Coordinates of C-alpha atoms in Angstrom, one line a residue:
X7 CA 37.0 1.0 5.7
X8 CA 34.2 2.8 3.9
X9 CA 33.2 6.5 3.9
X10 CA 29.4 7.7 3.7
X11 CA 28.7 11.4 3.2
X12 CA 25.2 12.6 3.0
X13 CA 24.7 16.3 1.7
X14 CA 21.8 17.7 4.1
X15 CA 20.0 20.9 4.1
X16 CA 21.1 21.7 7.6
X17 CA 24.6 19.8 7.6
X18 CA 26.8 17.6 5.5
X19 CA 27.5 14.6 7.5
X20 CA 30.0 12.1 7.2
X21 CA 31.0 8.8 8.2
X22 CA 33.7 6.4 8.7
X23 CA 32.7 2.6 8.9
X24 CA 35.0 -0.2 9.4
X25 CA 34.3 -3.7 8.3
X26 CA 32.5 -4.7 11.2
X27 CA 29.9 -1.8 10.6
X28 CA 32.0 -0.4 13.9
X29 CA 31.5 3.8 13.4
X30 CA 35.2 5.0 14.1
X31 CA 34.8 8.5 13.1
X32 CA 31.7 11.1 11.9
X33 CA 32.2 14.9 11.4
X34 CA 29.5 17.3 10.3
X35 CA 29.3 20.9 9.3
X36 CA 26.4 23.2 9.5
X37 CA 24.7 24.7 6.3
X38 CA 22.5 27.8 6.0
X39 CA 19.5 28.8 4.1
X40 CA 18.8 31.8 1.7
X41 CA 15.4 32.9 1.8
X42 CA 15.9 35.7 -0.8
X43 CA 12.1 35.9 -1.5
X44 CA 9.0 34.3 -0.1
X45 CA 8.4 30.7 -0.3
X46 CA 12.0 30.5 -2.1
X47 CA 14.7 28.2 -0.4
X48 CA 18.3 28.3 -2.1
X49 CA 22.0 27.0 -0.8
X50 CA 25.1 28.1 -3.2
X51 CA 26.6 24.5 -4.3
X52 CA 30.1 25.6 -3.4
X53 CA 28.9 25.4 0.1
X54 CA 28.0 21.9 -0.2
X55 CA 31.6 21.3 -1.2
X56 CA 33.5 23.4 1.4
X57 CA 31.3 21.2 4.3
X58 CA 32.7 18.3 2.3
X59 CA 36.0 19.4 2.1
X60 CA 36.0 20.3 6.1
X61 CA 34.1 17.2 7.0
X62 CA 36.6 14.7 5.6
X63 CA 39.3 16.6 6.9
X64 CA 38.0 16.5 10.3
X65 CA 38.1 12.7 10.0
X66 CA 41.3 12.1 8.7
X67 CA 42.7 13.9 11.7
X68 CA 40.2 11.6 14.1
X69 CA 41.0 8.6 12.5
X70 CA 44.2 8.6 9.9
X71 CA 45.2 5.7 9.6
X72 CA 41.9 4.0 8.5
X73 CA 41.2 6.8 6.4
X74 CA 44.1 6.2 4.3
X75 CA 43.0 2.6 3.9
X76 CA 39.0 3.7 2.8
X77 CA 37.9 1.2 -0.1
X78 CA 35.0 2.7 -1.4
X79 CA 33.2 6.1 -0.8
X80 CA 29.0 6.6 -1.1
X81 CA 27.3 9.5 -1.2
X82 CA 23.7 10.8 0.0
X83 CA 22.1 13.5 0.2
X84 CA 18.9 16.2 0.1
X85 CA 16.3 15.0 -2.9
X86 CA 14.8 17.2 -5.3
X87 CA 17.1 20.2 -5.7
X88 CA 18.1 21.4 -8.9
X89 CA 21.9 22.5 -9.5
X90 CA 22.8 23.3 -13.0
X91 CA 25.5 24.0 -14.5
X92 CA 26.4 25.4 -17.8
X93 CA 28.4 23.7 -20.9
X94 CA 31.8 24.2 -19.2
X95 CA 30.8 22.4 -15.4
X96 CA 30.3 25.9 -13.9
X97 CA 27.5 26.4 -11.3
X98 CA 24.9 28.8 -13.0
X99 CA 23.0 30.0 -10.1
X100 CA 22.0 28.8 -6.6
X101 CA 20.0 25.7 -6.0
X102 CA 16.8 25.6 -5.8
X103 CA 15.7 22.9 -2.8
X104 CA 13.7 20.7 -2.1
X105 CA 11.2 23.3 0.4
X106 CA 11.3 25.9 -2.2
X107 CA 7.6 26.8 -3.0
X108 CA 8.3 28.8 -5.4
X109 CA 6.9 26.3 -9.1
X110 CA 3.2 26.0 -7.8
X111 CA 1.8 27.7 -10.8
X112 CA 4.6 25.4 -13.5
X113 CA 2.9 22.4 -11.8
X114 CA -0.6 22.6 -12.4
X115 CA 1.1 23.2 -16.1
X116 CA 2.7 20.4 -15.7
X117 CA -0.4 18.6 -14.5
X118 CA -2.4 20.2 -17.7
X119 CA -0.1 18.4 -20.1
X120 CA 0.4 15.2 -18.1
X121 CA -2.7 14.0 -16.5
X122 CA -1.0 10.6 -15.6
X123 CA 1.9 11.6 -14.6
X124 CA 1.6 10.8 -10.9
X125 CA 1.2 7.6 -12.1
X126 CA 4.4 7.5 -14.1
X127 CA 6.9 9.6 -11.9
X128 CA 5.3 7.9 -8.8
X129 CA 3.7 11.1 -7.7
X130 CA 1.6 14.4 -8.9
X131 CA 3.8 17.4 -9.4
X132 CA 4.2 19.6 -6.6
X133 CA 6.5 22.5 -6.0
X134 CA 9.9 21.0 -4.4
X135 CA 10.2 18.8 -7.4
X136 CA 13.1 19.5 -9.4
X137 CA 11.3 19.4 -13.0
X138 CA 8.8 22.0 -11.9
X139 CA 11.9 24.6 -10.7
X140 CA 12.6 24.0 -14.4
X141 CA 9.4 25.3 -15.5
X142 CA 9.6 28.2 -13.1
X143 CA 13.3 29.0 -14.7
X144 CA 12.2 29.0 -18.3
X145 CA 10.0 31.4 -17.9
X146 CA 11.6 33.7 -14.9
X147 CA 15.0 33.3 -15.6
X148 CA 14.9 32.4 -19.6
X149 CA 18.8 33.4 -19.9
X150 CA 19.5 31.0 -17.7
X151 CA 17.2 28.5 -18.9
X152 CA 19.2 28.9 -22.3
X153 CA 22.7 28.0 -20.4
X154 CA 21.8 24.6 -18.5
X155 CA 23.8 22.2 -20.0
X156 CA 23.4 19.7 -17.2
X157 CA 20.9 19.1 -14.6
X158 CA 22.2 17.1 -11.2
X159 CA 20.8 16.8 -7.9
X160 CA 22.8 18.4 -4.7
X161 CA 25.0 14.7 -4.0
X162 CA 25.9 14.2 -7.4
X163 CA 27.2 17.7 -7.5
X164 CA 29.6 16.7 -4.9
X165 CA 30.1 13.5 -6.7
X166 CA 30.8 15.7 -9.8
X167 CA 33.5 17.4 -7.8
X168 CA 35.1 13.9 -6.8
X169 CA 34.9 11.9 -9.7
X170 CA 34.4 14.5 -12.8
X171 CA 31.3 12.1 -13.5
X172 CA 27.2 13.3 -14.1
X173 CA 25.7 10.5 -12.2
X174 CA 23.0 10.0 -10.4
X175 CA 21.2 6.7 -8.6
X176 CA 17.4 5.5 -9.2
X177 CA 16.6 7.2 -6.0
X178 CA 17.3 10.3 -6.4
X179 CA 16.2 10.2 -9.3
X180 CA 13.0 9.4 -8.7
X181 CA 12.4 12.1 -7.0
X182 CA 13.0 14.8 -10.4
X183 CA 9.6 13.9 -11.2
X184 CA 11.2 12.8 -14.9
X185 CA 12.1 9.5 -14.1
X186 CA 9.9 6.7 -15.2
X187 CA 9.5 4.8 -11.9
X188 CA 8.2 1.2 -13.0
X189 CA 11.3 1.5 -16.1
X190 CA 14.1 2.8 -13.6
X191 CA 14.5 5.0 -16.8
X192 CA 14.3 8.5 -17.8
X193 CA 10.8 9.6 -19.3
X194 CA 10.9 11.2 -22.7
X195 CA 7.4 12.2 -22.5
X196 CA 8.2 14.2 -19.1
X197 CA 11.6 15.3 -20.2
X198 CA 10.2 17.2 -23.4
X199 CA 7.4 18.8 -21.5
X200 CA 9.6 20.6 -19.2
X201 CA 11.8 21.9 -22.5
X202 CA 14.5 19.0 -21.9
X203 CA 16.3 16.1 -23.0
X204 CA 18.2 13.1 -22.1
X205 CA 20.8 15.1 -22.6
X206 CA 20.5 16.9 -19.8
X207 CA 20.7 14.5 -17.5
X208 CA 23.3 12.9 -15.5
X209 CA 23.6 8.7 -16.1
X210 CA 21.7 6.7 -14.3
X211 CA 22.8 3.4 -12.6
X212 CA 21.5 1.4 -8.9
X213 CA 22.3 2.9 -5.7
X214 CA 24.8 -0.2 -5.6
X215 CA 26.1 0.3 -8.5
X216 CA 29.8 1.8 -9.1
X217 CA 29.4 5.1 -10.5
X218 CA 32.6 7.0 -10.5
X219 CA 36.5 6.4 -9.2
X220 CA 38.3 9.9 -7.2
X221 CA 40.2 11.7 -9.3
X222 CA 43.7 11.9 -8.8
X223 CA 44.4 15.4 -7.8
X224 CA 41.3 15.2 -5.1
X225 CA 42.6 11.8 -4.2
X226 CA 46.0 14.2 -3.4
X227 CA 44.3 16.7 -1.7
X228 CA 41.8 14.8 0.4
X229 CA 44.4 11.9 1.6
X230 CA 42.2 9.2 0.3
X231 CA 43.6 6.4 -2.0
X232 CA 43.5 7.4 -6.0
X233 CA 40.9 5.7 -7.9
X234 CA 38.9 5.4 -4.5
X235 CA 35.5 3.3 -6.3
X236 CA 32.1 6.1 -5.4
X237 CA 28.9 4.1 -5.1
X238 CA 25.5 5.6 -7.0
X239 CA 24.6 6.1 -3.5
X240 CA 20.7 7.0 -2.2
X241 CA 18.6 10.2 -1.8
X242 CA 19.0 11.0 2.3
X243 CA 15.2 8.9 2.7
X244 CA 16.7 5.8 1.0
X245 CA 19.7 6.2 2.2
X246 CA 18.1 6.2 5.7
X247 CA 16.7 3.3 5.0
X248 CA 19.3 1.2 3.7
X249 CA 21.4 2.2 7.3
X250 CA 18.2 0.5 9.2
X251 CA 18.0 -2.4 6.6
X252 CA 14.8 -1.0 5.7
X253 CA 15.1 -3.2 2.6
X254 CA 12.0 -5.8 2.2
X255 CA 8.5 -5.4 1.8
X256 CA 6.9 -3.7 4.5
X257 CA 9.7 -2.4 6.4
X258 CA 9.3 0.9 7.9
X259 CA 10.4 3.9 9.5
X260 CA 10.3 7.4 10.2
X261 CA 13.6 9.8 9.5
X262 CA 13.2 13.3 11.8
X263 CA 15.6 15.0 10.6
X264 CA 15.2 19.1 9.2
X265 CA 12.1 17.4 7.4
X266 CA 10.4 14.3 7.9
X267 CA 9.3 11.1 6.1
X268 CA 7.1 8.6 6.8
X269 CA 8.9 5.3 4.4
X270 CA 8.0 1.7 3.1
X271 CA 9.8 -0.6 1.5
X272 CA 7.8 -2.2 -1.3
X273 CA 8.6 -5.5 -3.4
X274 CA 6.7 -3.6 -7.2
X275 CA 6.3 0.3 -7.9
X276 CA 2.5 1.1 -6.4
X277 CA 1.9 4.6 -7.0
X278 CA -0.9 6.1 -5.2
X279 CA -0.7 9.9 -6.4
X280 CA -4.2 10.8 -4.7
X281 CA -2.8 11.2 -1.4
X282 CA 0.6 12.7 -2.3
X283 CA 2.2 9.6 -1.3
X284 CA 5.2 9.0 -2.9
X285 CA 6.2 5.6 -4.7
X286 CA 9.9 6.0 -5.6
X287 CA 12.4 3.6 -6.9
X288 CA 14.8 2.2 -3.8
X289 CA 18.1 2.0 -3.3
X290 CA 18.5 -1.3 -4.6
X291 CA 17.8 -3.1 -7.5
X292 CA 14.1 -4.5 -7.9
X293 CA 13.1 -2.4 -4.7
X294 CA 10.7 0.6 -4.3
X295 CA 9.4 2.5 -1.1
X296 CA 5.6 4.5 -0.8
X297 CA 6.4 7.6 1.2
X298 CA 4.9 10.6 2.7
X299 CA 6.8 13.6 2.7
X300 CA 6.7 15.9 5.4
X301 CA 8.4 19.6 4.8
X302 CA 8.7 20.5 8.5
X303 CA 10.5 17.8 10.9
X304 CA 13.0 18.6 13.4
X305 CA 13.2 22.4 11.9
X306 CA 10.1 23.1 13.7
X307 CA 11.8 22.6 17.2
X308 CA 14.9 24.3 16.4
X309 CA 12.4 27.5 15.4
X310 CA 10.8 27.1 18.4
X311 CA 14.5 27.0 20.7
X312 CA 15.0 30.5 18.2
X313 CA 11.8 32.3 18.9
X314 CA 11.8 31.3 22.6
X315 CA 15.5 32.4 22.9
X316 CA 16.6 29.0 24.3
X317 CA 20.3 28.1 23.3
X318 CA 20.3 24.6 24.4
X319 CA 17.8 22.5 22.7
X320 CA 18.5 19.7 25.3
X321 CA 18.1 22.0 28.1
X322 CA 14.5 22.8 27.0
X323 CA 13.5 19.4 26.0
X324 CA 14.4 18.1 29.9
X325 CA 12.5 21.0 31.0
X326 CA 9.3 20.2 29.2
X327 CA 9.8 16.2 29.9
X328 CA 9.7 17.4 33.0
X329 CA 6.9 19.7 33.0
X330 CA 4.7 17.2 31.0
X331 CA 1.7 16.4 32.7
X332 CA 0.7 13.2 30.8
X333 CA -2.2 14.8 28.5
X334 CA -1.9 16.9 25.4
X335 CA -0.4 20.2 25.2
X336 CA -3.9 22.9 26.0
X337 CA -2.4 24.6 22.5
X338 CA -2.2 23.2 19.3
X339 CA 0.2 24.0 17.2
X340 CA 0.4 23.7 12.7
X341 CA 4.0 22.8 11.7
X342 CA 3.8 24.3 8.2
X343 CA 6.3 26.8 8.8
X344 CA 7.6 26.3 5.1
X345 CA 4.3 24.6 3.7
X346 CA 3.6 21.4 3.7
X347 CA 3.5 18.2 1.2
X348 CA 1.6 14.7 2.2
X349 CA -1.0 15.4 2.5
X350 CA -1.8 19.2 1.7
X351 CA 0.2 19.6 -1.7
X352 CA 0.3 23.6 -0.2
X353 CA 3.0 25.7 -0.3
X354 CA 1.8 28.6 1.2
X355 CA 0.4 26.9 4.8
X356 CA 2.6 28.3 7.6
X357 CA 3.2 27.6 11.4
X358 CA -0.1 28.1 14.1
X359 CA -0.2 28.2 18.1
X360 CA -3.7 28.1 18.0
X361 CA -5.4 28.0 22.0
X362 CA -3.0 30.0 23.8
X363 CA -3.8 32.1 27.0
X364 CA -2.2 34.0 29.5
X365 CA -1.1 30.8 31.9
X366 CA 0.3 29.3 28.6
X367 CA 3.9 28.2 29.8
X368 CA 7.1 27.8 27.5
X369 CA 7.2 24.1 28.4
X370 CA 3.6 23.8 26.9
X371 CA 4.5 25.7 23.9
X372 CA 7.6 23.6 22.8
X373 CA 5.1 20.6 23.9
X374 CA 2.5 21.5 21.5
X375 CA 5.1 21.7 18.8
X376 CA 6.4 18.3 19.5
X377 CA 2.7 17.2 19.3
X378 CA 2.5 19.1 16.2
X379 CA 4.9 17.5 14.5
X380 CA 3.7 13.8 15.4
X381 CA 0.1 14.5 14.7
X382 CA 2.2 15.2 11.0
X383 CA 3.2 11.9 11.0
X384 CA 0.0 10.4 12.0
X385 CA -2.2 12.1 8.9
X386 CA 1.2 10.9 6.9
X387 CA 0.2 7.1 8.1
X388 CA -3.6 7.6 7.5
X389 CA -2.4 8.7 3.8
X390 CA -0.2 5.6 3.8
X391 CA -3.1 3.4 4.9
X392 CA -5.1 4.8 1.9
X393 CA -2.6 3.6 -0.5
X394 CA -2.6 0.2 1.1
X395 CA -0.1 0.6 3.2
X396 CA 0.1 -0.5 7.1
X397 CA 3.1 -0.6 9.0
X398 CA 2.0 -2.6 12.5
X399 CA 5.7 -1.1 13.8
X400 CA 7.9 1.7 13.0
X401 CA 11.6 2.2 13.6
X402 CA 13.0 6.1 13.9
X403 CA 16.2 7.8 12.6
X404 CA 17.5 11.5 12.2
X405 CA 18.5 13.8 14.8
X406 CA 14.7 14.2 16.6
X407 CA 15.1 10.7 17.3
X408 CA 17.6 11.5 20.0
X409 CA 14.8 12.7 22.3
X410 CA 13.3 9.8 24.0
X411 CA 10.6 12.1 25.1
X412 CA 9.4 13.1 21.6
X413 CA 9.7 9.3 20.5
X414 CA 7.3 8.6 23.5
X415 CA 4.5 11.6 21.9
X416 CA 5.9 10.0 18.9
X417 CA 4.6 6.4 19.3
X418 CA 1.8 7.7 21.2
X419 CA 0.4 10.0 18.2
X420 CA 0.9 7.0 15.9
X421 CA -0.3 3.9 18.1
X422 CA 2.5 2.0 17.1
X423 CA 5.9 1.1 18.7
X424 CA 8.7 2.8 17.7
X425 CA 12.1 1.3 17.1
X426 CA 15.4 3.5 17.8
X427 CA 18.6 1.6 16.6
X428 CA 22.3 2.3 17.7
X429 CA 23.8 5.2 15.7
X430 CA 20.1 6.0 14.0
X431 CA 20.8 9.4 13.8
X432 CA 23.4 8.8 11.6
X433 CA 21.0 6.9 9.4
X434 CA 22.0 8.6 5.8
X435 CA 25.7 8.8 5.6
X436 CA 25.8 5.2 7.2
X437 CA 23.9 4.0 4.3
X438 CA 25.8 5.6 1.8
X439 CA 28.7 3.6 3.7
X440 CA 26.8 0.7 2.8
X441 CA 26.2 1.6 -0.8
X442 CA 30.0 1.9 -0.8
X443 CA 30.5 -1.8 0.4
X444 CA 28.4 -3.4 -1.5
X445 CA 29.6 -1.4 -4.6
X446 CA 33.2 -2.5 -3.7
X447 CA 32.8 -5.5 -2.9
X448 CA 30.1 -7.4 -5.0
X449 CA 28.5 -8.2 -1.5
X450 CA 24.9 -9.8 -1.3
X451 CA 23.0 -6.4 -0.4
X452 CA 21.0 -8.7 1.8
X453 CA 23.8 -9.5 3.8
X454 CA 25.2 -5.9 4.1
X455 CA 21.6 -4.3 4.9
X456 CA 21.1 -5.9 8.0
X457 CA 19.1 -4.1 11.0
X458 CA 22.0 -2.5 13.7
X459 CA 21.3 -3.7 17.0
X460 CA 18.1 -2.2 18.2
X461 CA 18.6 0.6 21.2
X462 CA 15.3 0.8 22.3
X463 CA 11.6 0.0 21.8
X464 CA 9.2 2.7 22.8
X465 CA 5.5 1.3 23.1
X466 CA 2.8 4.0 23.1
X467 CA 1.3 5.1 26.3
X468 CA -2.4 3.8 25.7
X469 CA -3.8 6.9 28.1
X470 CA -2.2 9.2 26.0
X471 CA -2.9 7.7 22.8
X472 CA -6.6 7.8 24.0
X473 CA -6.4 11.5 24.8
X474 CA -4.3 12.3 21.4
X475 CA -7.7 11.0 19.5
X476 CA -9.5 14.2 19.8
X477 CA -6.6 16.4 19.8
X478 CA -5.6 14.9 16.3
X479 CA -8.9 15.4 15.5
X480 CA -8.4 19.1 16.0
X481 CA -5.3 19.4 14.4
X482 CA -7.0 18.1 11.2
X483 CA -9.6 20.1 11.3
X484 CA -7.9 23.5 11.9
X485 CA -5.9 23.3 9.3
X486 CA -8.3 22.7 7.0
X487 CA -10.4 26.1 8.7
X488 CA -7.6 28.1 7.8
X489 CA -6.4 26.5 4.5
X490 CA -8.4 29.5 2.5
X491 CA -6.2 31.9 4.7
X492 CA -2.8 31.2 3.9
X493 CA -3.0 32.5 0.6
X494 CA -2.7 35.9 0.2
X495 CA -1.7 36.1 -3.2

């Protein structure tokens, strides 16, 4: 038996594989959001902890007897967020995630004293970055600044908690912006000009790597064997794709989950920092992905259930399925509700209906934001196909890949067929599992990472893909009409 927890923004999720890969148990617990200021987006680490806490509880009472027999125990989790802690392991001050806009000033510093550092850290400095925040907390919060001791990102807390370890995996990594992506190595250069050092940072080792064994006393309190092994684990988007055996050149996928990424699996580190398309180290040795990043996946529905007072998100997705008329949605709708990354590098766009009129019904509205969102993942893929890049086929994980509906404007907006496997919307925390495995066991990663057995294939609807053209078109074009307006400071 293997355990996979992945530390989201919206939930921390957790697994409970057994040998065969069968799922016997998952649990998750829901996270909020503080918003103390605009553009900034902060969780308290002790949350992250309690939602672990309750999460494995919940499945040693589902399942106890094969949680007593777990072998190993992976972790993955929300990129870029910075907790940090001071010289005795304390918590300093919220974390500051991975949607926080808060650094855009610290990273055209950044920029100033590292032209090529997209091409080292695999992408240009933008706000959610963790070595920006940095920036931002030397010179808001110098006090504090003075205190870090240690620098880890929001699973490797947890992991902290576990194990007593400062670890963290290439993946996650990557995504500090002070990682040296084509090393798998920590960049000096980067590290100084942020005001830091090595040792600041957790160890590095692979995502299959061991990195950590429970400590007794959590062993006690948890009901999980002492000296349990804890993989290096995977940041939630390789994670995701090590569930889906995303693993070899030119694999794909999409994860909808609170955000949204467009990833694939490359055999060398190509960087392509033009587009804001990420090229991060993988999850396993001698693997990287190119990524687009979106900030608003998923989330942007769930606003939408909020502001239209709808309490069942399933309840209004059957009524606009039903509803659906077979063309585009009359208005168009801009997802940036908390900025956007691929391919704007701007955190101050926000959400727009744009089109509405007085016949405009709900259905349409939550239609256009579905729409929204995919037309998102289609400028993602034209960014993708500037770096190179061309998936001919796609599969889908996260929790908007439950809708079948918005997998068919999905495959649709992108032309391409989308793949939805068994327990997808897991993705994350079953990779971690993975991780886990292969860290216990010594397994070929190759023979652990295989594809689960496929759900469904969703082919585009060639009329609607035809009438998405010009809509897309339009998307593009408004956002770039109101680009100069988002900014108000």
């Amino acid at each position: 038996m293997y355990l996979g927890i992945d530390i989201g923004t919206s939930a921390v999720k957790a697994v409970l594989v057994g040998e065969n890969e069968a799922l016997l148990a998952e649990a998750e617990e829901a996270l909020a959001i503080a918003r103390p200021h605009p553009l900034w987006a902060e969780q308290d680490p002790q949350d992250w902890w309690q939602a672990t806490v309750t999460v494995l509880g919940r499945l040693r009472c589902a399942a106890p007897r094969a949680f007593a027999a777990v072998r190993g125990l992976g972790l993955s989790g929300q990129m870029h967020g910075a907790v940090l802690l001071d010289a005795a392991g304390d918590v300093l001050r919220p974390a500051i995630l991975w949607n926080d806009g808060r650094a855009h000033a610290e990273c055209a510093a950044l920029a100033r004293r590292l032209p090529t550092l997209g091409h080292v850290a695999g992408v240009p400095a933008m706000p959610g970055f963790t070595a920006p925040k940095l920036l931002w907390l030397a010179t808001n919060e110098p006090e504090t600044f003075r205190r870090v001791a240690r620098i880890l990102l929001p699973k490797d807390y947890v992991r902290f908690r576990l194990t007593g370890e400062a670890v963290t995996d290439m993946s996650d990594a990557a995504g500090t912006l002070w990682l040296d992506e084509a090393r798998r190595d920590w960049s000096d250069d980067i590290l100084a000009a942020t005001g830091l050092t090595r040792a600041h940072m957790p160890r590095l080792v692979e995502g299959t790597a061991l990195a950590g064994s429970l400590q007794a006393t959590m062993a006690q309190a948890l009901g999980l064997p002492a000296g349990l092994p804890v993989a290096g684990g995977a940041g939630d988007a390789a994670a995701g794709g090590i569930g889906i055996g995303a693993v070899n050149d030119g694999d794909a996928f999409l994860s909808l989950g609170t955000s949204g990424q467009y990833f694939v699996t490359t055999g060398s580190f190509r960087p392509y920092p033009e587009a804001y398309v990420h090229a991060f180290c993988h999850a396993l040795p001698g693997r990287w992905f190119q990524m687009a990043a979106l900030l608003n996946g998923a989330s942007a529905l769930g606003w939408a259930a909020k502001i239209l007072a709808a309490d069942d998100i399933g309840a209004l997705l059957a009524s606009t399925e039903a509803a659906f008329s077979g063309r585009p949605a009359r208005p168009l709708f801009l997802p940036y509700l908390t900025g956007e990354r691929t391919p704007h590098n701007d955190p101050h766009a926000r959400g727009v209906f744009f089109g509405l009129a007085p016949d405009v019904t709900r259905e349409e509205m939550v239609q256009a934001v579905l729409e929204g969102v995919a037309f998102s993942f289609a400028e993602a893929q034209e960014c993708l196909a500037h770096a190179g890049t061309h998936a001919k086929a796609v599969a889908a994980i996260g929790g908007g890949s439950r809708s079948r509906f918005w997998m068919r404007l999905m495959a649709s907006a992108l032309e391409r067929p989308i793949t939805l496997y068994s327990g997808g919307a897991k993705g994350p925390a079953f990779g971690a599992a993975r991780l886990a495995r292969i860290a216990t066991t010594g397994e070929d990663p190759a023979a652990v990472c295989r594809t689960p057995a496929v759900a469904e294939m969703i082919e585009p609807d060639r009329n609607l893909a035809a009438a998405y053209r010009p809509a897309f078109a339009r998307f593009k074009r408004l956002y770039q009409a109101l680009k100069s307006e988002f900014r108000t400071d």
